[in-house]
Amino acid sequence: MRFSFAIIMRVLGIDPGTMVTGYGVVDDINGKLSHVTHGTIEGKRKDSFPDRLKLIFDGLNKVIEEYKPDYIALEGVFYGKSVKSAIKVGEARGIAILCAASADIPMAEYAPTVVKRAVVGVGSAKKGQVGEMVKVILALSEVPEKYDASDALAIAICHCHRSKSVI
């Protein structure tokens, strides 16, 4: 008698930003990746910085509650911008880390070049290339409208690929 067991892993990828935070949920079922959902949490310029952080916190907690990921994958710090920008993005990352810790969900961080290499094969890939490969890998009918969402899906895909090499 032969039994087959499905190994399912649900990953929430997060591309943190203070104006726009992207999220994407991917299921890995025995190595086959499938799209669950994606979107953005967007603040307004007129919103105070604390209000934008609260919006991110509330939005990510809602996604976590609704989709119940097994893992959360987060983009690491990108140093190419100004110090002020890096600090603000770091604060948004802190909110995402807090959401993962509060929900007792294991978290991993990946450098942007690692994500691009995992999805496109080249660490210097452009955002459009990442979006196109996300579309192909997840068999989407079109590239997600916002780069933040396609980047979040790419982060989730990266975690699915990388976790296999660790297990």
Phi, psi and omega in degrees: 000133184245129178249143174235133181247135177273129174260114183243133176227128177251127184239132172259115175266139181231129173251095188284141174201155183277335175266318179223124173248124179267149174221152178207136180245130182231136172261138174245108180247103182053039177090351177265121182270138177222144181285134176253306179195165173203163178175191179225154172246114189241129174268177177245148180305325183285343178292143175291158181300314177301323178294323178293320178295321178295321177300316178297313180302309181296317182295314180294320178298323178295316178297315180299315181296318183286319188257350174046063180291153175276331181220154173238131178242137189230142175287134178288176182293136176254123187267001186287346183265183179292162179300318180299316178297315181299321179294315180297317178296323176300324178292321176294321176298320179300322177297316179297319179296318178299318179299316179296313181295319180296328180268002182056042179253127178301145185230146175228151178239142180227135176294148180307321180293326178293318179298312181299319179295321181292329185262318185257331183101355182224127182291346181255017182300149178276161181304320179298321178294318178299313179302316180296318180290324175301316178302314182292311184299319184263006179053046177278153179286335177207164177291137176308140185301320182257135177300327182299321179288317179292325176295321179296318176297320178298321179296317178297316178299315178304314180297319178301316180292315184290325182294333177292327181282345180266327185289000000 
